[in-house]
CSV table of C-alpha atoms in Angstrom, one decimal:
chain,number,residue,atom,x,y,z
A,1,MET,CA,0.2,0.0,0.1
A,2,PRO,CA,3.0,2.8,0.8
A,3,ALA,CA,4.3,2.1,-2.8
A,4,TYR,CA,1.0,1.7,-5.0
A,5,ASN,CA,-1.7,3.5,-3.0
A,6,PRO,CA,-0.1,6.0,-0.5
A,7,PHE,CA,-3.1,8.1,-0.4
A,8,ARG,CA,-5.0,5.2,1.3
A,9,ILE,CA,-2.8,6.2,4.2
A,10,ILE,CA,-2.5,9.9,3.8
A,11,ASN,CA,-6.2,10.5,3.7
A,12,ASP,CA,-7.5,8.0,6.2
A,13,PRO,CA,-6.9,9.3,9.8
A,14,THR,CA,-8.7,6.4,11.3
A,15,LEU,CA,-6.4,4.1,10.1
A,16,LEU,CA,-3.3,6.0,11.6
A,17,ASP,CA,-5.6,6.2,14.8
A,18,MET,CA,-5.9,2.6,14.9
A,19,ILE,CA,-2.1,1.9,14.4
A,20,ARG,CA,-1.7,4.5,17.1
A,21,ASP,CA,-3.8,2.6,19.5
A,22,TYR,CA,-2.3,-0.7,19.1
A,23,SER,CA,1.4,0.0,18.3
A,24,MET,CA,2.5,-0.1,21.8
A,25,ASP,CA,6.0,0.8,23.3
A,26,GLU,CA,6.3,-2.8,24.2
A,27,LYS,CA,5.2,-4.4,21.2
A,28,ARG,CA,5.3,-2.4,17.9
A,29,ILE,CA,3.1,-3.0,14.8
A,30,TYR,CA,5.3,-3.6,11.8
A,31,ILE,CA,4.4,-2.7,8.3
A,32,MET,CA,6.4,-4.5,5.5
A,33,ALA,CA,6.4,-2.2,2.5
A,34,GLN,CA,7.3,-3.5,-1.0
A,35,PHE,CA,9.4,-0.5,-3.0
A,36,ASN,CA,11.0,-2.3,-5.9
A,37,HIS,CA,12.5,0.9,-7.5
A,38,PRO,CA,13.6,4.2,-6.2
A,39,ARG,CA,11.2,5.9,-8.7
A,40,GLU,CA,8.4,4.4,-6.3
A,41,LEU,CA,9.6,6.5,-3.3
A,42,THR,CA,7.3,9.5,-4.4
A,43,ASP,CA,6.7,12.7,-2.3
A,44,ALA,CA,3.3,10.9,-1.3
A,45,ALA,CA,4.9,7.6,-0.5
A,46,CYS,CA,7.5,9.2,1.7
A,47,ARG,CA,4.7,11.0,3.4
A,48,ALA,CA,2.7,7.7,3.9
A,49,VAL,CA,5.6,6.3,5.5
A,50,ALA,CA,6.4,9.1,7.6
A,51,LEU,CA,2.8,9.1,8.8
A,52,LEU,CA,2.8,5.4,9.6
A,53,GLN,CA,6.1,5.9,11.7
A,54,ASP,CA,4.6,8.9,13.5
A,55,ALA,CA,1.6,6.7,14.4
A,56,GLY,CA,4.0,4.2,16.0
A,57,ALA,CA,4.4,1.6,13.2
A,58,VAL,CA,8.0,0.3,12.3
A,59,VAL,CA,8.2,0.2,8.5
A,60,MET,CA,10.4,-2.3,6.8
A,61,ASN,CA,11.0,-3.1,3.2
A,62,GLN,CA,11.4,-6.1,1.1
A,63,THR,CA,11.7,-6.4,-2.7
A,64,PRO,CA,12.5,-9.1,-5.0
A,65,LEU,CA,15.3,-8.5,-7.4
A,66,ILE,CA,13.7,-8.3,-10.9
A,67,ARG,CA,15.2,-8.4,-14.3
A,68,GLY,CA,15.0,-5.0,-16.1
A,69,ILE,CA,13.6,-3.2,-13.1
A,70,ASN,CA,16.1,-3.3,-10.2
A,71,ASP,CA,18.9,-5.5,-11.3
A,72,ASP,CA,21.3,-2.4,-11.7
A,73,PRO,CA,23.2,-2.3,-8.7
A,74,GLY,CA,24.6,1.1,-8.9
A,75,GLY,CA,21.9,3.1,-10.7
A,76,VAL,CA,18.9,1.5,-9.2
A,77,LEU,CA,19.3,-1.0,-6.3
A,78,ALA,CA,21.7,0.9,-4.5
A,79,ALA,CA,19.7,4.2,-4.7
A,80,LEU,CA,16.6,2.3,-3.8
A,81,PHE,CA,18.6,0.9,-0.4
A,82,ASP,CA,19.9,4.6,0.2
A,83,LYS,CA,16.6,6.4,-0.1
A,84,LEU,CA,14.8,3.6,1.8
A,85,SER,CA,17.4,4.3,4.7
A,86,PHE,CA,16.9,8.3,4.6
A,87,ILE,CA,13.2,7.7,5.1
A,88,GLY,CA,13.7,5.3,8.0
A,89,ALA,CA,12.1,2.4,6.2
A,90,ASN,CA,14.8,-0.4,6.7
A,91,PRO,CA,15.9,-2.4,3.7
A,92,TYR,CA,15.2,-5.9,5.2
A,93,TYR,CA,15.0,-8.4,2.5
A,94,VAL,CA,16.1,-8.9,-1.2
A,95,PHE,CA,14.3,-11.9,-2.5
A,96,GLN,CA,15.5,-14.2,-5.2
A,97,CYS,CA,12.9,-14.0,-7.9
A,98,ARG,CA,10.9,-17.3,-8.1
A,99,PRO,CA,11.8,-18.8,-11.9
A,100,SER,CA,7.7,-19.7,-11.9
A,101,ILE,CA,5.4,-19.5,-15.0
A,102,GLY,CA,5.0,-15.8,-15.6
A,103,ASN,CA,8.1,-14.9,-13.6
A,104,ARG,CA,10.7,-16.5,-15.4
A,105,THR,CA,11.3,-13.5,-17.7
A,106,PHE,CA,12.1,-11.5,-14.9
A,107,ALA,CA,14.2,-13.8,-12.8
A,108,VAL,CA,18.1,-13.6,-12.7
A,109,PRO,CA,20.3,-16.5,-11.9
A,110,VAL,CA,21.0,-17.0,-8.2
A,111,GLU,CA,24.9,-16.1,-8.2
A,112,GLU,CA,24.3,-13.1,-10.7
A,113,SER,CA,21.6,-12.0,-8.4
A,114,TYR,CA,24.0,-12.3,-5.3
A,115,ARG,CA,26.8,-10.2,-7.2
A,116,ILE,CA,24.4,-7.6,-7.8
A,117,PHE,CA,23.1,-7.3,-4.4
A,118,GLU,CA,26.7,-7.3,-2.9
A,119,GLN,CA,27.8,-4.6,-5.4
A,120,ALA,CA,24.9,-2.5,-4.4
A,121,ARG,CA,25.6,-2.7,-0.8
A,122,THR,CA,29.1,-1.7,-1.1
A,123,ILE,CA,28.1,1.3,-3.1
A,124,CYS,CA,25.5,2.5,-0.5
A,125,SER,CA,26.4,5.7,1.2
A,126,GLY,CA,26.3,4.3,4.8
A,127,GLY,CA,25.7,1.4,7.2
A,128,LEU,CA,22.2,1.8,7.6
A,129,ALA,CA,21.5,1.2,3.8
A,130,LYS,CA,23.4,-1.9,3.9
A,131,ARG,CA,21.4,-4.2,6.3
A,132,ALA,CA,19.4,-6.0,3.7
A,133,ARG,CA,19.8,-9.6,3.3
A,134,PHE,CA,19.7,-11.8,0.0
A,135,VAL,CA,17.2,-14.8,0.6
A,136,MET,CA,14.9,-17.4,-1.0
A,137,SER,CA,11.6,-18.4,0.3
A,138,HIS,CA,11.6,-22.0,-0.4
A,139,ALA,CA,8.4,-23.6,-0.1
A,140,THR,CA,9.4,-27.2,1.5
A,141,GLY,CA,12.5,-25.9,3.1
A,142,GLY,CA,12.0,-22.4,4.6
A,143,LYS,CA,13.7,-19.1,4.3
A,144,ILE,CA,17.2,-19.7,2.9
A,145,GLU,CA,19.8,-16.7,2.7
A,146,VAL,CA,22.6,-16.6,0.2
A,147,LEU,CA,25.5,-15.8,2.4
A,148,GLY,CA,28.4,-15.6,-0.1
A,149,LYS,CA,30.3,-17.2,-3.0
A,150,THR,CA,33.7,-18.0,-4.4
A,151,ASP,CA,34.5,-19.1,-8.0
A,152,ARG,CA,34.0,-22.8,-6.8
A,153,HIS,CA,31.2,-22.6,-4.1
A,154,THR,CA,27.9,-21.0,-3.0
A,155,TYR,CA,27.3,-20.6,0.6
A,156,PHE,CA,23.6,-20.8,2.0
A,157,LYS,CA,22.0,-20.9,5.5
A,158,TYR,CA,18.6,-21.6,6.9
A,159,ASN,CA,17.2,-18.6,8.6
A,160,GLN,CA,14.0,-20.1,9.1
A,161,ALA,CA,13.3,-23.8,8.5
A,162,ALA,CA,10.2,-26.0,8.0
A,163,ASP,CA,12.3,-28.8,10.0
A,164,PRO,CA,13.5,-27.4,13.4
A,165,GLU,CA,16.7,-29.2,12.8
A,166,ASP,CA,17.7,-27.1,9.8
A,167,LEU,CA,17.5,-23.7,11.7
A,168,GLY,CA,20.7,-22.0,11.3
A,169,ARG,CA,22.2,-25.0,9.1
A,170,PHE,CA,25.0,-23.8,6.9
A,171,MET,CA,25.3,-25.4,3.3
A,172,VAL,CA,28.3,-25.2,0.9
A,173,TYR,CA,27.4,-26.2,-2.5
A,174,LYS,CA,29.5,-26.4,-5.9
A,175,SER,CA,28.8,-23.1,-7.9
A,176,ASN,CA,26.3,-23.4,-10.5
A,177,PRO,CA,26.0,-20.1,-12.4
A,178,GLU,CA,22.9,-21.5,-14.2
A,179,ALA,CA,20.9,-21.8,-11.1
A,180,TYR,CA,17.8,-19.8,-10.7
A,181,TRP,CA,16.5,-21.5,-7.5
A,182,PHE,CA,18.0,-23.4,-4.6
A,183,ASP,CA,16.6,-26.7,-6.2
A,184,ASP,CA,19.1,-26.3,-8.9
A,185,TYR,CA,22.2,-26.7,-6.5
A,186,THR,CA,22.7,-30.4,-6.6
A,187,GLU,CA,26.4,-30.9,-5.5
A,188,LEU,CA,26.5,-30.5,-1.6
A,189,VAL,CA,30.0,-29.8,-0.3
A,190,ASP,CA,29.7,-29.4,3.2
A,191,GLU,CA,26.5,-29.0,5.5
A,192,GLY,CA,28.0,-26.9,8.4
A,193,ARG,CA,30.7,-29.7,9.8
A,194,VAL,CA,34.0,-28.2,11.0
A,195,ARG,CA,36.2,-28.9,8.3
A,196,GLU,CA,39.8,-27.5,7.2
A,197,PRO,CA,39.7,-25.0,4.3
A,198,GLN,CA,41.8,-27.6,2.1
A,199,ASP,CA,38.9,-30.1,2.4
A,200,LEU,CA,36.5,-28.1,0.9
A,201,VAL,CA,37.3,-29.0,-2.6
């Protein structure tokens, strides 16, 4: 709503009054916005975010990485992170675009997405703009964060998991530049067992 219809917030004082009543010091209401491009942060959108914050809500932002929309690390994604941080809407999650029917045109391979994400974070003007995490919401597994990559390996961790034993599980897979989704990684190298670096081959 803050992105596509900010006037629903600006022109409805009863909505803000409700948030003011129920967002208390000891238990805040969180609003998860979805701004995908800095151009969506119009004057009206920024005003709506400010009104939500003034009413006591905490505003966070999540966005999928979308081919042709925000896959430019310097000109778009870093600018989005910076502008969100300037208005106090914390960059929270950047999602790998799920390559499902209808989405495939907009999907970017995982490792290219991670490179774009990290480049954008290095360009950001301040630390508060760098807080986003790059994740996939896996239907059967849980929320999987892409932690890093080398020329040979890609590193993942379960932040949320359907199986409680997977919570926090760290996984090293052989790099796959053609992978669009977690299921495309098939060569597991390590699962968080302590090993010497020379063993990760």
